[in-house]
Amino acid sequence: MNPGIKHDLSKVVPFFRFRGIMKGAEPWGSGHINDTYRLHIEQGGRDMYYILQRINDKVFPDVPKMMDNIRRVTTHIREKLAEIPGSNFSRESLSIIYTLDDKPFYLDVYGNFWRAYVFVEHAQTYDFVSSPDQAYQAAKAFGRFQSMLRDLPGGPLYEVIPDFHNTPRRFEKFQAALAADKLGRAASAQAEIEFAMARQDSTSVVVDKLASGELPTRVTHNDTKINNVMLNDADGHGICVIDLDTVMPGSVLYDFGDEVRTTTASAAEDERDLSKVKFRLDLFSELVRGYMESAGDFLTPEEVRLLPFSGRLITFEIGLRFLTDYLEGDTYFKPHREGHNLDRCRTQFEMVRQMEEQAEAMEAIVAKYRK
């Protein structure tokens, strides 16, 4: 067995409808939550490839509900694509391989949950944006994903991680960690604590507007990093949104805000030298252009108005989570050096500060592409 493979896949594969013989497998992708493999299956003399994953049920404790969300979302997208001339739903949407008993997951004798998808050929993911066009393509793909799901039937999806983007709740947790200060770390993070406290009022904007109905609740992805869009090898177009584990009800602002956070920084998330951390307005412009091209037709005026704010909000939220984890003793985000989570917090807060400085320019860009 390949030394990179942690499990005996020959005991798992027969329970899925692959209709062929497994010829090999290899670890796949850069994800850290699930164990992911690419399978080589021979089917009638043809070489076919699939993705097989062991789902981390510590992170996602209710796998059946999560997989039901994914089943509903992918089924609806495939039905939409079938109506669009020239579309290829086997490449433009994840395609679940069901088990022999017609389930979207398999539970093995050891209590491990498994799932399988068709492997999307001739496309790849990228961990970092290397050009403005990649930012544009990713944002356009995420906007299209949301657009196709705006009329998802069957009622709300399950909330697989409750309060995932509830920023006021995140702030309450930060305040509790600060009050406890169980490791005496608050003294080394005074500047960051003051930065956070000064922005408390902004944390409830989206939550309050969702509750009042000023913002609609949508189907959202909730992990809109560049590496969750597959870009076509032939032309670089974004063709398939992947990693649907956190698809659930929310605001499109959470998704767009996380695109801004993960795409527009000039430095790594944990860069110690803050002079290297720059908010790239050119990449923000391409995100807006791509997103508005595919999502602008269904967004409400209030959603569009808050697009620039969403970048600041989600960047602040993740910075706050890093700060909270630092105060609590690094129990969630794994550190690789002393003060690592405080470094991560400082980078996020620096991005927030620069976005605040360029708020008018960001708003002008959104106004340019408003439909």
Short mmCIF file of C-alpha atoms in Angstrom, two decimals:
data_model
loop_
_atom_site.label_atom_id
_atom_site.label_comp_id
_atom_site.label_asym_id
_atom_site.label_seq_id
_atom_site.Cartn_x
_atom_site.Cartn_y
_atom_site.Cartn_z
CA MET A 1 0.00 0.00 0.00
CA ASN A 2 1.17 3.52 -0.77
CA PRO A 3 2.84 4.79 2.45
CA GLY A 4 0.86 8.03 2.18
CA ILE A 5 -2.41 6.11 2.42
CA LYS A 6 -3.59 5.73 6.01
CA HIS A 7 -6.45 3.30 5.38
CA ASP A 8 -7.06 0.02 3.61
CA LEU A 9 -9.14 1.41 0.76
CA SER A 10 -9.80 -2.05 -0.65
CA LYS A 11 -12.19 -2.52 2.30
CA VAL A 12 -14.08 0.67 1.40
CA VAL A 13 -14.21 0.85 -2.40
CA PRO A 14 -16.49 -2.20 -2.92
CA PHE A 15 -19.32 -0.46 -1.06
CA PHE A 16 -19.56 2.30 -3.70
CA ARG A 17 -21.00 2.07 -7.21
CA PHE A 18 -17.73 2.35 -9.08
CA ARG A 19 -18.54 -0.57 -11.40
CA GLY A 20 -14.92 -1.42 -12.02
CA ILE A 21 -11.67 -2.68 -10.54
CA MET A 22 -9.46 -0.49 -8.36
CA LYS A 23 -6.01 -0.27 -9.93
CA GLY A 24 -4.46 2.19 -7.52
CA ALA A 25 -4.85 5.17 -5.21
CA GLU A 26 -2.84 8.15 -4.05
CA PRO A 27 -3.23 10.93 -1.45
CA TRP A 28 -4.69 14.02 -3.09
CA GLY A 29 -4.97 17.75 -2.47
CA SER A 30 -3.74 20.11 0.22
CA GLY A 31 -6.66 19.92 2.65
CA HIS A 32 -6.03 19.25 6.33
CA ILE A 33 -9.48 18.24 7.59
CA ASN A 34 -10.49 15.13 5.64
CA ASP A 35 -8.30 12.28 4.33
CA THR A 36 -8.52 12.57 0.55
CA TYR A 37 -7.44 10.08 -2.12
CA ARG A 38 -7.63 9.89 -5.88
CA LEU A 39 -8.73 6.45 -7.03
CA HIS A 40 -7.78 4.83 -10.33
CA ILE A 41 -10.64 2.55 -11.41
CA GLU A 42 -10.59 0.43 -14.56
CA GLN A 43 -14.07 0.33 -16.10
CA GLY A 44 -14.54 -1.71 -19.23
CA GLY A 45 -10.98 -1.13 -20.36
CA ARG A 46 -11.12 2.61 -19.61
CA ASP A 47 -9.12 4.38 -16.92
CA MET A 48 -11.47 6.40 -14.69
CA TYR A 49 -10.62 8.54 -11.68
CA TYR A 50 -12.58 9.39 -8.56
CA ILE A 51 -12.10 11.22 -5.28
CA LEU A 52 -12.59 9.17 -2.10
CA GLN A 53 -12.60 10.91 1.27
CA ARG A 54 -12.72 9.88 4.89
CA ILE A 55 -14.81 12.61 6.49
CA ASN A 56 -13.56 14.14 9.72
CA ASP A 57 -16.57 13.69 11.99
CA LYS A 58 -14.82 15.57 14.80
CA VAL A 59 -15.12 18.76 12.74
CA PHE A 60 -18.47 17.76 11.21
CA PRO A 61 -20.26 15.79 13.95
CA ASP A 62 -23.47 15.18 11.96
CA VAL A 63 -22.23 13.69 8.70
CA PRO A 64 -25.68 12.50 7.49
CA LYS A 65 -27.03 16.05 7.65
CA MET A 66 -23.94 17.50 5.98
CA MET A 67 -24.14 14.94 3.18
CA ASP A 68 -27.86 15.59 2.74
CA ASN A 69 -27.00 19.28 2.21
CA ILE A 70 -24.42 18.33 -0.40
CA ARG A 71 -26.81 15.91 -2.09
CA ARG A 72 -29.50 18.57 -2.40
CA VAL A 73 -27.11 21.25 -3.62
CA THR A 74 -25.32 19.14 -6.23
CA THR A 75 -28.59 17.64 -7.51
CA HIS A 76 -30.08 21.11 -8.00
CA ILE A 77 -26.97 22.48 -9.72
CA ARG A 78 -26.81 19.50 -12.07
CA GLU A 79 -30.47 20.01 -12.97
CA LYS A 80 -29.77 23.68 -13.70
CA LEU A 81 -26.73 22.87 -15.82
CA ALA A 82 -28.71 20.32 -17.82
CA GLU A 83 -30.89 23.19 -19.04
CA ILE A 84 -27.92 25.29 -20.25
CA PRO A 85 -26.71 24.44 -23.78
CA GLY A 86 -23.05 23.48 -23.87
CA SER A 87 -22.77 22.83 -20.13
CA ASN A 88 -21.05 19.72 -18.84
CA PHE A 89 -22.45 18.89 -15.41
CA SER A 90 -19.84 16.17 -14.84
CA ARG A 91 -17.17 18.90 -14.83
CA GLU A 92 -19.13 21.92 -13.61
CA SER A 93 -20.53 20.37 -10.46
CA LEU A 94 -19.42 17.78 -7.95
CA SER A 95 -21.05 14.43 -8.75
CA ILE A 96 -21.66 12.11 -5.80
CA ILE A 97 -20.98 8.40 -6.23
CA TYR A 98 -23.62 6.63 -4.17
CA THR A 99 -23.16 3.47 -2.13
CA LEU A 100 -24.65 0.11 -3.05
CA ASP A 101 -27.56 0.85 -0.71
CA ASP A 102 -28.14 4.25 -2.36
CA LYS A 103 -26.65 6.51 0.30
CA PRO A 104 -24.31 9.49 -0.27
CA PHE A 105 -21.86 8.15 2.33
CA TYR A 106 -20.60 4.86 3.73
CA LEU A 107 -20.06 4.11 7.43
CA ASP A 108 -17.42 1.43 7.89
CA VAL A 109 -17.09 -1.07 10.74
CA TYR A 110 -14.61 1.21 12.53
CA GLY A 111 -17.03 4.15 12.59
CA ASN A 112 -15.37 6.06 9.72
CA PHE A 113 -17.57 7.98 7.30
CA TRP A 114 -16.59 7.86 3.61
CA ARG A 115 -17.83 9.59 0.47
CA ALA A 116 -16.86 9.60 -3.20
CA TYR A 117 -17.09 12.01 -6.12
CA VAL A 118 -16.31 11.89 -9.81
CA PHE A 119 -12.82 13.35 -10.34
CA VAL A 120 -12.97 16.58 -12.38
CA GLU A 121 -10.53 16.07 -15.25
CA HIS A 122 -8.33 18.72 -16.90
CA ALA A 123 -8.74 21.28 -14.13
CA GLN A 124 -6.91 22.09 -10.93
CA THR A 125 -6.97 24.19 -7.79
CA TYR A 126 -4.45 26.79 -6.66
CA ASP A 127 -3.56 27.62 -3.07
CA PHE A 128 -2.70 31.24 -3.86
CA VAL A 129 -3.96 33.79 -6.38
CA SER A 130 -1.16 34.50 -8.86
CA SER A 131 -2.96 36.95 -11.17
CA PRO A 132 -5.92 39.34 -11.24
CA ASP A 133 -7.64 37.02 -13.71
CA GLN A 134 -7.62 34.17 -11.18
CA ALA A 135 -9.34 36.45 -8.65
CA TYR A 136 -11.92 37.36 -11.29
CA GLN A 137 -12.53 33.74 -12.28
CA ALA A 138 -12.89 32.52 -8.69
CA ALA A 139 -15.33 35.28 -7.76
CA LYS A 140 -17.36 34.66 -10.90
CA ALA A 141 -17.54 30.93 -10.10
CA PHE A 142 -18.70 31.54 -6.52
CA GLY A 143 -21.29 34.06 -7.72
CA ARG A 144 -22.58 31.57 -10.26
CA PHE A 145 -22.74 28.89 -7.56
CA GLN A 146 -24.90 31.17 -5.37
CA SER A 147 -27.04 32.20 -8.31
CA MET A 148 -27.91 28.62 -9.24
CA LEU A 149 -28.91 27.89 -5.64
CA ARG A 150 -31.11 30.93 -5.05
CA ASP A 151 -34.22 28.83 -5.77
CA LEU A 152 -33.16 25.62 -4.05
CA PRO A 153 -36.39 23.75 -3.21
CA GLY A 154 -37.19 21.80 -0.08
CA GLY A 155 -36.75 24.35 2.69
CA PRO A 156 -33.58 25.52 4.46
CA LEU A 157 -30.42 23.43 4.51
CA TYR A 158 -29.14 22.07 7.80
CA GLU A 159 -26.87 24.39 9.78
CA VAL A 160 -23.90 22.00 10.00
CA ILE A 161 -21.81 24.38 12.15
CA PRO A 162 -24.14 26.60 14.18
CA ASP A 163 -23.15 30.28 14.42
CA PHE A 164 -20.22 29.74 12.07
CA HIS A 165 -20.21 33.41 11.00
CA ASN A 166 -22.07 34.87 13.97
CA THR A 167 -19.55 37.64 14.64
CA PRO A 168 -21.25 38.90 17.85
CA ARG A 169 -20.96 35.39 19.31
CA ARG A 170 -17.30 35.33 18.30
CA PHE A 171 -16.88 38.65 20.10
CA GLU A 172 -18.55 37.28 23.24
CA LYS A 173 -16.12 34.36 23.23
CA PHE A 174 -13.23 36.80 22.87
CA GLN A 175 -14.50 38.83 25.85
CA ALA A 176 -14.78 35.67 27.96
CA ALA A 177 -11.23 34.64 27.04
CA LEU A 178 -9.97 38.12 27.87
CA ALA A 179 -11.75 38.17 31.24
CA ALA A 180 -10.33 34.76 32.16
CA ASP A 181 -6.83 35.43 30.78
CA LYS A 182 -5.89 32.02 32.12
CA LEU A 183 -2.35 32.12 30.73
CA GLY A 184 -1.64 35.78 31.43
CA ARG A 185 -1.26 36.56 27.75
CA ALA A 186 -3.45 39.67 27.60
CA ALA A 187 -0.53 41.92 28.56
CA SER A 188 1.32 40.95 25.36
CA ALA A 189 -1.68 41.68 23.16
CA GLN A 190 -2.89 45.04 24.45
CA ALA A 191 -2.75 46.79 21.07
CA GLU A 192 -4.76 44.01 19.44
CA ILE A 193 -7.27 43.92 22.30
CA GLU A 194 -7.83 47.68 21.99
CA PHE A 195 -8.20 47.34 18.21
CA ALA A 196 -10.86 44.67 18.69
CA MET A 197 -12.77 46.53 21.40
CA ALA A 198 -12.98 49.66 19.25
CA ARG A 199 -14.84 47.71 16.55
CA GLN A 200 -17.38 45.85 18.67
CA ASP A 201 -20.34 47.81 17.29
CA SER A 202 -19.64 46.67 13.72
CA THR A 203 -19.81 42.97 14.58
CA SER A 204 -23.61 42.75 14.62
CA VAL A 205 -24.40 44.54 11.33
CA VAL A 206 -25.02 41.45 9.17
CA VAL A 207 -26.55 39.32 11.94
CA ASP A 208 -29.01 42.07 12.83
CA LYS A 209 -29.99 42.68 9.21
CA LEU A 210 -30.56 38.96 8.63
CA ALA A 211 -32.79 38.84 11.71
CA SER A 212 -34.79 41.89 10.60
CA GLY A 213 -35.16 40.71 7.02
CA GLU A 214 -33.17 43.62 5.59
CA LEU A 215 -30.79 40.98 4.25
CA PRO A 216 -32.11 37.70 2.80
CA THR A 217 -30.89 34.35 4.03
CA ARG A 218 -29.25 32.54 1.13
CA VAL A 219 -27.51 29.24 0.42
CA THR A 220 -23.85 30.05 1.05
CA HIS A 221 -20.58 28.15 0.69
CA ASN A 222 -18.81 29.57 3.78
CA ASP A 223 -15.26 28.66 2.71
CA THR A 224 -14.60 30.71 -0.41
CA LYS A 225 -10.84 30.39 -0.69
CA ILE A 226 -9.29 30.29 -4.17
CA ASN A 227 -8.45 26.60 -3.69
CA ASN A 228 -12.14 25.74 -3.49
CA VAL A 229 -12.66 26.62 -7.14
CA MET A 230 -11.33 24.37 -9.89
CA LEU A 231 -9.86 26.37 -12.78
CA ASN A 232 -9.95 24.87 -16.25
CA ASP A 233 -6.52 23.90 -17.63
CA ALA A 234 -7.39 25.00 -21.16
CA ASP A 235 -8.50 28.58 -20.51
CA GLY A 236 -8.20 29.26 -16.77
CA HIS A 237 -11.96 29.67 -16.34
CA GLY A 238 -13.51 28.76 -12.99
CA ILE A 239 -15.58 25.69 -13.74
CA CYS A 240 -16.45 23.90 -10.50
CA VAL A 241 -16.91 24.96 -6.87
CA ILE A 242 -15.75 22.21 -4.51
CA ASP A 243 -15.48 21.48 -0.77
CA LEU A 244 -19.17 21.81 0.04
CA ASP A 245 -18.92 20.66 3.66
CA THR A 246 -19.92 24.06 5.05
CA VAL A 247 -22.74 24.80 2.60
CA MET A 248 -25.64 26.03 4.73
CA PRO A 249 -27.94 29.02 5.25
CA GLY A 250 -26.25 32.39 5.60
CA SER A 251 -25.55 35.70 3.92
CA VAL A 252 -23.79 36.11 0.59
CA LEU A 253 -21.75 38.76 2.40
CA TYR A 254 -20.02 36.04 4.38
CA ASP A 255 -18.88 34.39 1.17
CA PHE A 256 -17.79 37.54 -0.61
CA GLY A 257 -16.12 38.83 2.54
CA ASP A 258 -14.06 35.67 2.87
CA GLU A 259 -13.05 35.96 -0.78
CA VAL A 260 -11.75 39.45 -0.03
CA ARG A 261 -9.93 38.25 3.07
CA THR A 262 -8.21 35.31 1.39
CA THR A 263 -7.47 36.90 -1.99
CA THR A 264 -6.42 40.51 -1.52
CA ALA A 265 -3.48 40.19 0.89
CA SER A 266 0.04 40.61 -0.46
CA ALA A 267 1.59 38.48 2.30
CA ALA A 268 1.03 35.21 4.11
CA GLU A 269 -1.61 34.96 6.81
CA ASP A 270 1.07 34.76 9.52
CA GLU A 271 3.58 37.34 8.18
CA ARG A 272 5.47 38.91 11.09
CA ASP A 273 6.72 41.93 9.14
CA LEU A 274 3.55 44.00 8.83
CA SER A 275 5.22 46.34 6.34
CA LYS A 276 4.88 43.50 3.84
CA VAL A 277 1.14 43.20 4.43
CA LYS A 278 -0.72 45.18 1.78
CA PHE A 279 -4.39 45.19 0.83
CA ARG A 280 -4.47 44.91 -2.97
CA LEU A 281 -7.20 47.12 -4.34
CA ASP A 282 -6.60 45.79 -7.87
CA LEU A 283 -7.52 42.26 -6.75
CA PHE A 284 -10.55 43.58 -4.90
CA SER A 285 -11.67 45.22 -8.12
CA GLU A 286 -11.40 41.92 -10.00
CA LEU A 287 -13.33 40.12 -7.27
CA VAL A 288 -16.14 42.65 -7.56
CA ARG A 289 -16.13 42.47 -11.36
CA GLY A 290 -16.34 38.67 -11.45
CA TYR A 291 -18.86 38.41 -8.63
CA MET A 292 -21.19 41.07 -10.01
CA GLU A 293 -21.13 39.51 -13.48
CA SER A 294 -22.55 36.25 -12.16
CA ALA A 295 -24.46 37.33 -9.04
CA GLY A 296 -25.43 40.93 -9.72
CA ASP A 297 -28.82 40.01 -11.20
CA PHE A 298 -30.16 38.56 -7.95
CA LEU A 299 -28.40 40.56 -5.23
CA THR A 300 -30.49 43.09 -3.34
CA PRO A 301 -29.34 46.75 -3.18
CA GLU A 302 -28.44 46.30 0.49
CA GLU A 303 -26.29 43.24 -0.25
CA VAL A 304 -24.44 45.18 -2.94
CA ARG A 305 -24.01 48.21 -0.69
CA LEU A 306 -22.38 46.08 2.01
CA LEU A 307 -19.90 44.23 -0.23
CA PRO A 308 -16.95 46.46 0.78
CA PHE A 309 -17.91 46.21 4.45
CA SER A 310 -18.12 42.42 4.22
CA GLY A 311 -14.39 42.18 3.52
CA ARG A 312 -13.59 44.14 6.65
CA LEU A 313 -16.09 42.19 8.74
CA ILE A 314 -14.88 38.70 7.86
CA THR A 315 -11.21 39.70 8.06
CA PHE A 316 -11.88 41.18 11.49
CA GLU A 317 -13.78 38.05 12.52
CA ILE A 318 -10.93 35.68 11.68
CA GLY A 319 -8.44 38.03 13.35
CA LEU A 320 -10.64 38.01 16.44
CA ARG A 321 -10.71 34.21 16.38
CA PHE A 322 -6.90 34.10 16.22
CA LEU A 323 -6.70 36.54 19.14
CA THR A 324 -9.21 34.54 21.17
CA ASP A 325 -7.31 31.32 20.54
CA TYR A 326 -4.05 32.99 21.58
CA LEU A 327 -5.63 34.10 24.87
CA GLU A 328 -7.10 30.63 25.46
CA GLY A 329 -3.80 28.82 24.89
CA ASP A 330 -3.87 27.90 21.17
CA THR A 331 -6.54 25.23 21.48
CA TYR A 332 -8.10 25.55 18.00
CA PHE A 333 -5.59 26.93 15.46
CA LYS A 334 -2.42 24.88 15.65
CA PRO A 335 0.63 27.07 16.29
CA HIS A 336 4.03 26.33 14.76
CA ARG A 337 5.99 28.84 16.82
CA GLU A 338 5.68 30.93 19.96
CA GLY A 339 2.99 33.57 19.56
CA HIS A 340 1.92 32.21 16.17
CA ASN A 341 -1.77 32.97 16.63
CA LEU A 342 -0.99 36.49 17.79
CA ASP A 343 1.04 36.97 14.61
CA ARG A 344 -1.92 35.71 12.60
CA CYS A 345 -4.21 38.11 14.42
CA ARG A 346 -1.92 41.07 13.74
CA THR A 347 -1.83 40.33 10.02
CA GLN A 348 -5.63 40.21 9.82
CA PHE A 349 -6.05 43.39 11.82
CA GLU A 350 -3.53 45.17 9.60
CA MET A 351 -5.63 44.17 6.59
CA VAL A 352 -8.74 45.53 8.33
CA ARG A 353 -6.96 48.81 9.05
CA GLN A 354 -5.95 49.21 5.41
CA MET A 355 -9.45 48.34 4.17
CA GLU A 356 -10.83 51.01 6.47
CA GLU A 357 -8.40 53.53 5.00
CA GLN A 358 -9.47 52.58 1.47
CA ALA A 359 -13.19 52.23 2.18
CA GLU A 360 -14.18 55.03 -0.22
CA ALA A 361 -12.13 53.52 -3.04
CA MET A 362 -13.71 50.12 -2.41
CA GLU A 363 -17.20 51.64 -2.46
CA ALA A 364 -16.43 53.43 -5.72
CA ILE A 365 -15.41 50.13 -7.32
CA VAL A 366 -18.66 48.46 -6.26
CA ALA A 367 -20.65 51.42 -7.59
CA LYS A 368 -18.89 51.04 -10.95
CA TYR A 369 -20.11 47.46 -11.38
CA ARG A 370 -23.55 47.90 -9.79
CA LYS A 371 -26.26 46.78 -12.20
#
